[in-house]
Short mmCIF file of N, CA and C in Angstrom, two decimals:
data_model
loop_
_atom_site.label_atom_id
_atom_site.label_comp_id
_atom_site.label_asym_id
_atom_site.label_seq_id
_atom_site.Cartn_x
_atom_site.Cartn_y
_atom_site.Cartn_z
N MET H 1 0.56 -1.21 0.32
CA MET H 1 0.07 -0.03 0.11
C MET H 1 1.00 1.53 0.17
N ARG H 2 0.62 2.44 -0.68
CA ARG H 2 1.27 3.81 -0.60
C ARG H 2 0.56 4.56 0.06
N LEU H 3 1.23 5.27 0.83
CA LEU H 3 0.46 6.53 1.44
C LEU H 3 0.01 7.42 0.72
N ALA H 4 -0.21 7.50 -0.64
CA ALA H 4 -1.01 8.13 -1.32
C ALA H 4 -2.36 7.60 -1.58
N ASP H 5 -2.35 6.14 -1.38
CA ASP H 5 -3.54 5.43 -1.38
C ASP H 5 -4.75 5.76 -0.24
N LEU H 6 -4.34 6.06 0.89
CA LEU H 6 -4.44 6.56 2.18
C LEU H 6 -5.48 8.21 2.21
N MET H 7 -4.68 8.70 1.65
CA MET H 7 -4.99 10.35 1.67
C MET H 7 -6.52 10.21 0.90
N GLY H 8 -7.40 11.06 1.58
CA GLY H 8 -8.59 10.64 0.85
C GLY H 8 -9.51 10.10 1.04
N ALA H 9 -9.11 8.72 1.39
CA ALA H 9 -9.88 7.48 1.73
C ALA H 9 -10.90 7.77 2.22
N ARG H 10 -12.06 6.68 2.04
CA ARG H 10 -13.56 7.19 2.94
C ARG H 10 -13.32 6.45 4.28
N VAL H 11 -13.98 6.60 5.29
CA VAL H 11 -13.32 5.75 6.51
C VAL H 11 -14.73 5.21 7.09
N ARG H 12 -14.59 4.19 7.22
CA ARG H 12 -15.92 3.52 7.71
C ARG H 12 -15.51 2.76 9.19
N ASP H 13 -16.53 2.66 10.06
CA ASP H 13 -16.31 2.30 11.24
C ASP H 13 -16.80 0.71 11.29
N ARG H 14 -16.72 -0.09 12.48
CA ARG H 14 -16.74 -1.24 12.38
C ARG H 14 -18.11 -1.55 12.40
N ASP H 15 -18.91 -0.66 12.20
CA ASP H 15 -20.44 -0.82 11.91
C ASP H 15 -20.43 -0.92 10.33
N GLY H 16 -19.89 -0.28 9.42
CA GLY H 16 -20.04 0.41 8.23
C GLY H 16 -20.73 1.34 7.72
N ARG H 17 -20.76 2.18 8.98
CA ARG H 17 -20.94 3.61 8.67
C ARG H 17 -19.83 4.48 8.29
N GLU H 18 -20.04 5.42 7.63
CA GLU H 18 -19.09 6.22 6.74
C GLU H 18 -18.89 7.31 7.75
N ILE H 19 -17.87 7.79 8.23
CA ILE H 19 -17.51 8.69 9.50
C ILE H 19 -16.68 9.74 9.19
N GLY H 20 -16.43 9.73 7.52
CA GLY H 20 -15.10 11.00 7.06
C GLY H 20 -14.36 10.21 6.17
N HIS H 21 -13.43 11.29 6.10
CA HIS H 21 -12.42 10.79 4.99
C HIS H 21 -10.65 10.86 5.71
N VAL H 22 -10.15 10.26 5.08
CA VAL H 22 -8.53 10.79 5.83
C VAL H 22 -8.17 11.70 5.02
N SER H 23 -7.60 12.83 6.02
CA SER H 23 -7.41 14.45 6.10
C SER H 23 -5.62 14.00 5.93
N ASP H 24 -5.09 13.35 6.90
CA ASP H 24 -3.92 13.38 6.67
C ASP H 24 -3.39 11.89 8.08
N VAL H 25 -1.97 11.61 7.34
CA VAL H 25 -1.56 10.29 7.75
C VAL H 25 -0.29 10.51 8.49
N ARG H 26 -0.29 10.55 9.89
CA ARG H 26 0.89 10.87 10.90
C ARG H 26 1.55 9.93 11.13
N LEU H 27 2.86 9.77 10.71
CA LEU H 27 4.07 9.15 10.64
C LEU H 27 4.64 9.15 12.29
N ARG H 28 5.59 8.40 12.94
CA ARG H 28 6.43 8.47 13.86
C ARG H 28 8.26 7.92 13.70
N GLU H 29 8.87 8.67 13.19
CA GLU H 29 10.45 8.10 13.53
C GLU H 29 10.91 7.30 14.34
N HIS H 30 11.51 6.01 13.90
CA HIS H 30 12.20 5.28 14.95
C HIS H 30 13.49 5.04 14.73
N PRO H 31 14.77 4.94 15.23
CA PRO H 31 15.83 4.62 14.85
C PRO H 31 15.71 3.17 14.42
N GLY H 32 16.57 2.63 13.22
CA GLY H 32 16.77 1.13 13.01
C GLY H 32 17.91 1.15 12.46
N PRO H 33 18.35 -0.16 12.19
CA PRO H 33 19.83 -0.85 11.84
C PRO H 33 20.37 -0.01 10.94
N ALA H 34 19.61 0.53 9.50
CA ALA H 34 20.38 1.39 8.66
C ALA H 34 19.44 2.41 8.62
N GLY H 35 19.12 3.14 9.83
CA GLY H 35 19.17 4.33 9.55
C GLY H 35 17.31 4.67 10.34
N THR H 36 17.01 5.80 10.13
CA THR H 36 15.69 6.33 10.52
C THR H 36 14.64 5.15 9.61
N VAL H 37 13.63 4.49 10.30
CA VAL H 37 12.35 4.11 9.99
C VAL H 37 11.16 4.92 10.11
N LEU H 38 10.37 5.03 9.59
CA LEU H 38 9.03 5.62 9.36
C LEU H 38 8.01 4.12 9.50
N GLU H 39 7.05 4.66 10.58
CA GLU H 39 6.14 3.65 10.99
C GLU H 39 4.92 4.82 11.09
N VAL H 40 3.29 4.33 10.37
CA VAL H 40 1.96 4.67 10.61
C VAL H 40 1.93 4.88 11.99
N GLU H 41 1.36 6.27 12.83
CA GLU H 41 1.17 5.93 13.93
C GLU H 41 -0.77 6.19 14.16
N GLY H 42 -1.18 6.48 12.65
CA GLY H 42 -2.42 6.94 12.96
C GLY H 42 -3.19 7.88 11.69
N LEU H 43 -4.33 8.22 11.75
CA LEU H 43 -5.14 8.67 10.64
C LEU H 43 -6.05 9.70 10.97
N VAL H 44 -5.79 10.56 10.28
CA VAL H 44 -6.89 11.93 11.22
C VAL H 44 -7.99 12.00 9.94
N VAL H 45 -8.90 11.97 10.49
CA VAL H 45 -10.44 11.78 10.02
C VAL H 45 -11.03 12.96 10.03
N ALA H 46 -11.07 13.62 8.77
CA ALA H 46 -11.87 15.18 8.68
C ALA H 46 -13.66 14.24 8.66
N THR H 47 -14.56 14.63 9.56
CA THR H 47 -15.55 14.82 9.24
C THR H 47 -16.83 15.39 8.59
N ARG H 48 -16.10 16.53 7.97
CA ARG H 48 -16.92 17.11 7.50
C ARG H 48 -16.62 17.14 5.87
N ARG H 49 -17.40 17.17 4.66
CA ARG H 49 -17.17 16.76 3.59
C ARG H 49 -16.14 17.91 3.10
N ARG H 50 -16.09 19.21 3.64
CA ARG H 50 -15.38 20.03 2.90
C ARG H 50 -13.49 19.75 3.22
N GLY H 51 -12.72 19.67 1.99
CA GLY H 51 -11.60 20.42 2.47
C GLY H 51 -10.85 19.51 3.24
N ARG H 52 -9.45 20.11 3.85
CA ARG H 52 -8.48 19.35 4.77
C ARG H 52 -8.44 20.20 5.95
N LEU H 53 -8.92 20.42 6.46
CA LEU H 53 -8.76 21.44 7.77
C LEU H 53 -8.16 22.47 7.54
N ILE H 54 -7.27 23.23 6.23
CA ILE H 54 -6.74 24.15 6.22
C ILE H 54 -5.40 23.75 6.80
N ALA H 55 -4.61 22.63 6.93
CA ALA H 55 -3.73 22.29 7.36
C ALA H 55 -3.47 22.27 8.63
N TYR H 56 -4.19 22.56 9.79
CA TYR H 56 -4.71 22.42 11.06
C TYR H 56 -4.70 21.02 11.57
N ASP H 57 -4.52 19.87 10.73
CA ASP H 57 -4.57 18.36 10.98
C ASP H 57 -3.19 17.98 11.10
N HIS H 58 -2.13 18.73 10.64
CA HIS H 58 -0.76 18.51 10.82
C HIS H 58 -0.29 18.44 11.97
N ARG H 59 -0.63 19.51 13.08
CA ARG H 59 0.21 19.47 13.61
C ARG H 59 -0.73 20.25 14.72
N PRO H 60 -0.26 20.90 15.87
CA PRO H 60 -1.01 21.42 17.10
C PRO H 60 -0.29 22.91 16.61
N VAL H 61 -1.00 23.95 16.69
CA VAL H 61 -0.61 25.29 16.35
C VAL H 61 -0.79 26.05 18.26
N ASP H 62 0.43 26.52 18.75
CA ASP H 62 0.23 27.05 19.86
C ASP H 62 0.15 28.62 19.77
N GLY H 63 0.30 29.07 19.06
CA GLY H 63 0.28 30.88 19.22
C GLY H 63 0.83 31.64 17.80
N PRO H 64 0.44 32.37 17.82
CA PRO H 64 -0.47 33.38 18.66
C PRO H 64 -1.59 33.40 18.98
N TRP H 65 -2.67 33.41 20.03
CA TRP H 65 -3.54 32.80 20.31
C TRP H 65 -5.00 32.88 19.14
N PRO H 66 -4.96 34.12 18.43
CA PRO H 66 -5.82 33.93 17.07
C PRO H 66 -5.73 32.60 16.29
N LEU H 67 -4.61 32.24 15.79
CA LEU H 67 -3.98 31.44 15.39
C LEU H 67 -4.22 30.31 15.84
N ALA H 68 -3.94 29.97 17.19
CA ALA H 68 -3.92 28.57 18.10
C ALA H 68 -5.85 28.57 17.90
N TRP H 69 -6.64 29.43 18.39
CA TRP H 69 -7.92 29.50 18.11
C TRP H 69 -8.65 29.24 17.04
N LEU H 70 -7.88 29.67 15.85
CA LEU H 70 -8.68 29.21 14.27
C LEU H 70 -8.40 27.87 14.38
N ALA H 71 -7.01 27.21 14.56
CA ALA H 71 -6.44 26.11 14.26
C ALA H 71 -7.69 24.75 15.47
N ARG H 72 -7.91 25.62 16.55
CA ARG H 72 -8.69 24.38 17.26
C ARG H 72 -10.15 24.28 16.29
N TRP H 73 -10.53 25.40 16.34
CA TRP H 73 -11.97 25.35 15.74
C TRP H 73 -12.04 24.73 14.27
N ALA H 74 -11.04 24.65 13.34
CA ALA H 74 -10.83 24.20 11.88
C ALA H 74 -10.86 22.93 12.08
N ALA H 75 -10.34 21.95 13.39
CA ALA H 75 -10.21 20.79 14.02
C ALA H 75 -11.24 20.40 14.87
N ARG H 76 -12.04 21.11 15.14
CA ARG H 76 -13.00 20.64 16.07
C ARG H 76 -13.70 19.21 15.99
N ASN H 77 -14.08 19.00 14.88
CA ASN H 77 -15.00 17.62 14.40
C ASN H 77 -13.61 16.50 13.77
N ALA H 78 -12.59 16.69 13.73
CA ALA H 78 -11.87 15.93 13.09
C ALA H 78 -11.66 14.72 14.43
N LEU H 79 -11.16 13.68 13.88
CA LEU H 79 -10.67 12.49 14.65
C LEU H 79 -9.60 11.80 14.63
N TRP H 80 -9.48 11.53 15.45
CA TRP H 80 -7.62 10.44 15.51
C TRP H 80 -8.40 9.10 16.00
N ALA H 81 -7.93 8.51 14.47
CA ALA H 81 -8.10 6.75 14.70
C ALA H 81 -6.36 6.06 14.56
N PRO H 82 -5.97 5.69 15.60
CA PRO H 82 -5.13 5.03 15.84
C PRO H 82 -4.70 3.64 14.52
N TRP H 83 -3.54 3.47 13.84
CA TRP H 83 -3.32 2.69 13.54
C TRP H 83 -3.72 1.01 13.58
N SER H 84 -3.71 1.14 14.99
CA SER H 84 -3.96 -0.06 15.66
C SER H 84 -5.48 -0.39 14.90
N ALA H 85 -6.03 0.68 14.83
CA ALA H 85 -7.98 0.50 14.97
C ALA H 85 -8.16 0.36 13.73
N VAL H 86 -6.80 0.45 12.38
CA VAL H 86 -7.20 0.26 11.00
C VAL H 86 -7.23 -1.11 11.09
N THR H 87 -8.46 -1.87 10.26
CA THR H 87 -8.12 -3.46 9.84
C THR H 87 -8.35 -3.86 8.55
N ASP H 88 -8.46 -2.72 7.75
CA ASP H 88 -8.45 -3.18 6.28
C ASP H 88 -8.06 -1.76 5.31
N HIS H 89 -7.80 -1.80 4.12
CA HIS H 89 -7.77 -0.68 3.56
C HIS H 89 -8.23 -1.56 1.90
N GLU H 90 -9.57 -0.73 1.81
CA GLU H 90 -9.93 -1.31 -0.20
C GLU H 90 -9.25 0.17 -1.15
N PRO H 91 -8.29 -0.57 -2.05
CA PRO H 91 -7.83 0.72 -2.71
C PRO H 91 -9.33 0.88 -3.62
N PRO H 92 -9.30 2.22 -4.34
CA PRO H 92 -10.00 2.64 -5.22
C PRO H 92 -10.69 1.72 -6.68
N VAL H 93 -11.87 1.50 -6.59
CA VAL H 93 -11.96 0.97 -8.14
C VAL H 93 -10.96 1.60 -9.64
N ARG H 94 -11.77 2.70 -9.46
CA ARG H 94 -10.89 3.35 -10.79
C ARG H 94 -9.82 4.71 -9.77
N LEU H 95 -8.77 4.95 -11.05
CA LEU H 95 -7.53 6.07 -10.75
C LEU H 95 -8.73 7.18 -10.62
N GLY H 96 -8.39 8.02 -9.19
CA GLY H 96 -9.00 9.25 -8.98
C GLY H 96 -9.77 8.78 -7.92
N ASP H 97 -10.79 7.92 -7.85
CA ASP H 97 -11.71 7.57 -6.73
C ASP H 97 -11.14 7.20 -5.89
N PRO H 98 -11.76 7.80 -4.07
CA PRO H 98 -11.42 7.35 -3.16
C PRO H 98 -11.08 6.19 -2.59
N GLY H 99 -10.38 5.41 -1.96
CA GLY H 99 -10.65 4.02 -1.60
C GLY H 99 -11.24 4.21 -0.27
N THR H 100 -11.36 3.34 0.97
CA THR H 100 -12.04 3.03 1.64
C THR H 100 -10.97 2.15 2.83
N VAL H 101 -10.83 2.97 3.96
CA VAL H 101 -10.50 2.26 5.39
C VAL H 101 -11.80 2.02 6.25
N ARG H 102 -11.46 0.68 6.64
CA ARG H 102 -12.29 0.04 7.60
C ARG H 102 -11.43 0.46 9.04
N LEU H 103 -12.10 0.42 10.25
CA LEU H 103 -11.90 0.46 11.73
C LEU H 103 -12.36 -1.09 12.05
N THR H 104 -11.99 -1.16 13.60
CA THR H 104 -12.12 -2.26 14.63
C THR H 104 -12.92 -1.12 15.43
N VAL H 105 -12.87 0.10 15.25
CA VAL H 105 -14.01 0.56 16.29
C VAL H 105 -15.51 1.20 16.05
N ALA H 106 -15.79 1.38 16.43
CA ALA H 106 -16.90 2.27 16.36
C ALA H 106 -16.74 4.16 16.19
N GLY H 107 -17.06 4.98 15.26
CA GLY H 107 -17.18 6.03 15.15
C GLY H 107 -16.87 6.51 16.53
N MET H 108 -17.65 6.87 17.60
CA MET H 108 -17.81 7.10 18.60
C MET H 108 -16.81 7.07 19.60
N GLU H 109 -16.04 6.16 19.06
CA GLU H 109 -14.97 5.45 20.09
C GLU H 109 -13.59 6.06 19.67
N LEU H 110 -13.54 6.54 18.68
CA LEU H 110 -12.24 7.84 18.33
C LEU H 110 -11.99 9.17 19.25
N ALA H 111 -10.96 9.46 19.11
CA ALA H 111 -10.73 10.58 20.03
C ALA H 111 -10.70 11.97 19.34
N PRO H 112 -11.50 12.99 19.81
CA PRO H 112 -11.40 14.13 19.26
C PRO H 112 -9.70 14.70 18.78
N LEU H 113 -9.62 15.24 17.33
CA LEU H 113 -8.14 15.43 17.15
C LEU H 113 -7.36 16.23 18.10
N VAL H 114 -8.44 16.88 18.41
CA VAL H 114 -7.96 18.41 19.44
C VAL H 114 -7.15 18.01 20.71
N ASP H 115 -7.88 16.91 21.12
CA ASP H 115 -7.42 16.20 22.32
C ASP H 115 -6.07 15.33 22.35
N VAL H 116 -5.74 14.65 20.77
CA VAL H 116 -4.54 13.97 20.87
C VAL H 116 -3.54 15.08 20.29
N HIS H 117 -3.59 16.06 19.88
CA HIS H 117 -2.97 17.50 19.38
C HIS H 117 -2.42 17.98 21.15
N ASP H 118 -3.35 17.64 21.78
CA ASP H 118 -2.54 18.37 23.22
C ASP H 118 -1.88 17.42 23.57
N ASP H 119 -1.91 16.02 23.43
CA ASP H 119 -0.94 14.82 24.05
C ASP H 119 0.31 15.03 23.13
N TRP H 120 -0.06 15.68 21.89
CA TRP H 120 1.51 15.48 21.02
C TRP H 120 1.96 16.65 21.54
N SER H 121 1.48 17.67 21.85
CA SER H 121 2.18 18.98 22.26
C SER H 121 2.83 18.81 23.53
N SER H 122 2.53 18.01 24.59
CA SER H 122 3.15 17.67 25.64
C SER H 122 4.75 16.54 25.38
N MET H 123 4.39 16.13 23.82
CA MET H 123 5.54 14.86 23.95
C MET H 123 6.71 15.28 23.22
N GLN H 124 6.57 16.75 22.61
CA GLN H 124 7.50 17.23 21.45
C GLN H 124 8.55 17.69 22.19
N LYS H 125 9.96 17.54 21.60
CA LYS H 125 10.82 17.47 21.83
C LYS H 125 11.65 18.27 20.89
N PRO H 126 12.50 19.34 21.18
CA PRO H 126 13.45 20.14 20.52
C PRO H 126 14.21 18.94 19.64
N ALA H 127 14.09 19.58 18.50
CA ALA H 127 14.78 18.74 17.41
C ALA H 127 16.22 18.79 17.65
N GLY H 128 17.16 17.67 17.64
CA GLY H 128 18.45 17.98 17.53
C GLY H 128 19.25 18.20 16.15
N PRO H 129 20.90 18.40 16.11
CA PRO H 129 21.06 18.25 14.49
C PRO H 129 21.06 17.17 14.28
N ARG H 130 21.03 16.68 12.89
CA ARG H 130 20.97 15.73 12.11
C ARG H 130 22.14 15.24 11.51
N SER H 131 22.29 13.77 11.87
CA SER H 131 24.01 13.21 11.05
C SER H 131 23.79 13.28 9.71
N GLY H 132 24.46 13.34 8.61
CA GLY H 132 24.61 13.07 7.87
C GLY H 132 25.09 12.42 6.88
#
């Protein structure tokens, strides 16, 4: 599966209800024997039909306060689906159509994205120099 196959995919919960579409895919870096390894941490699910949350689904915004408020407002209905809750990905039938992601949980069991952003903010560490 390619990352591009997930972007825009419809998201269905364990009961088959469509709860939104994939707006972003969150990756986490891990050190590996041959360098950095990227692992899918989870999916941002936009519950509204319009747009991609104006990029506020990518990371939390801490300030200035008007921008932080706008970011929280834009992402207020977005949900977080941890990768462990993804059971299946069905690719699109035709090129350009969205695929479908199926979850093992009900849509109401997913955490609001703004709550997860708060957790990410508390875990953020300043990036050190990269070796090349």
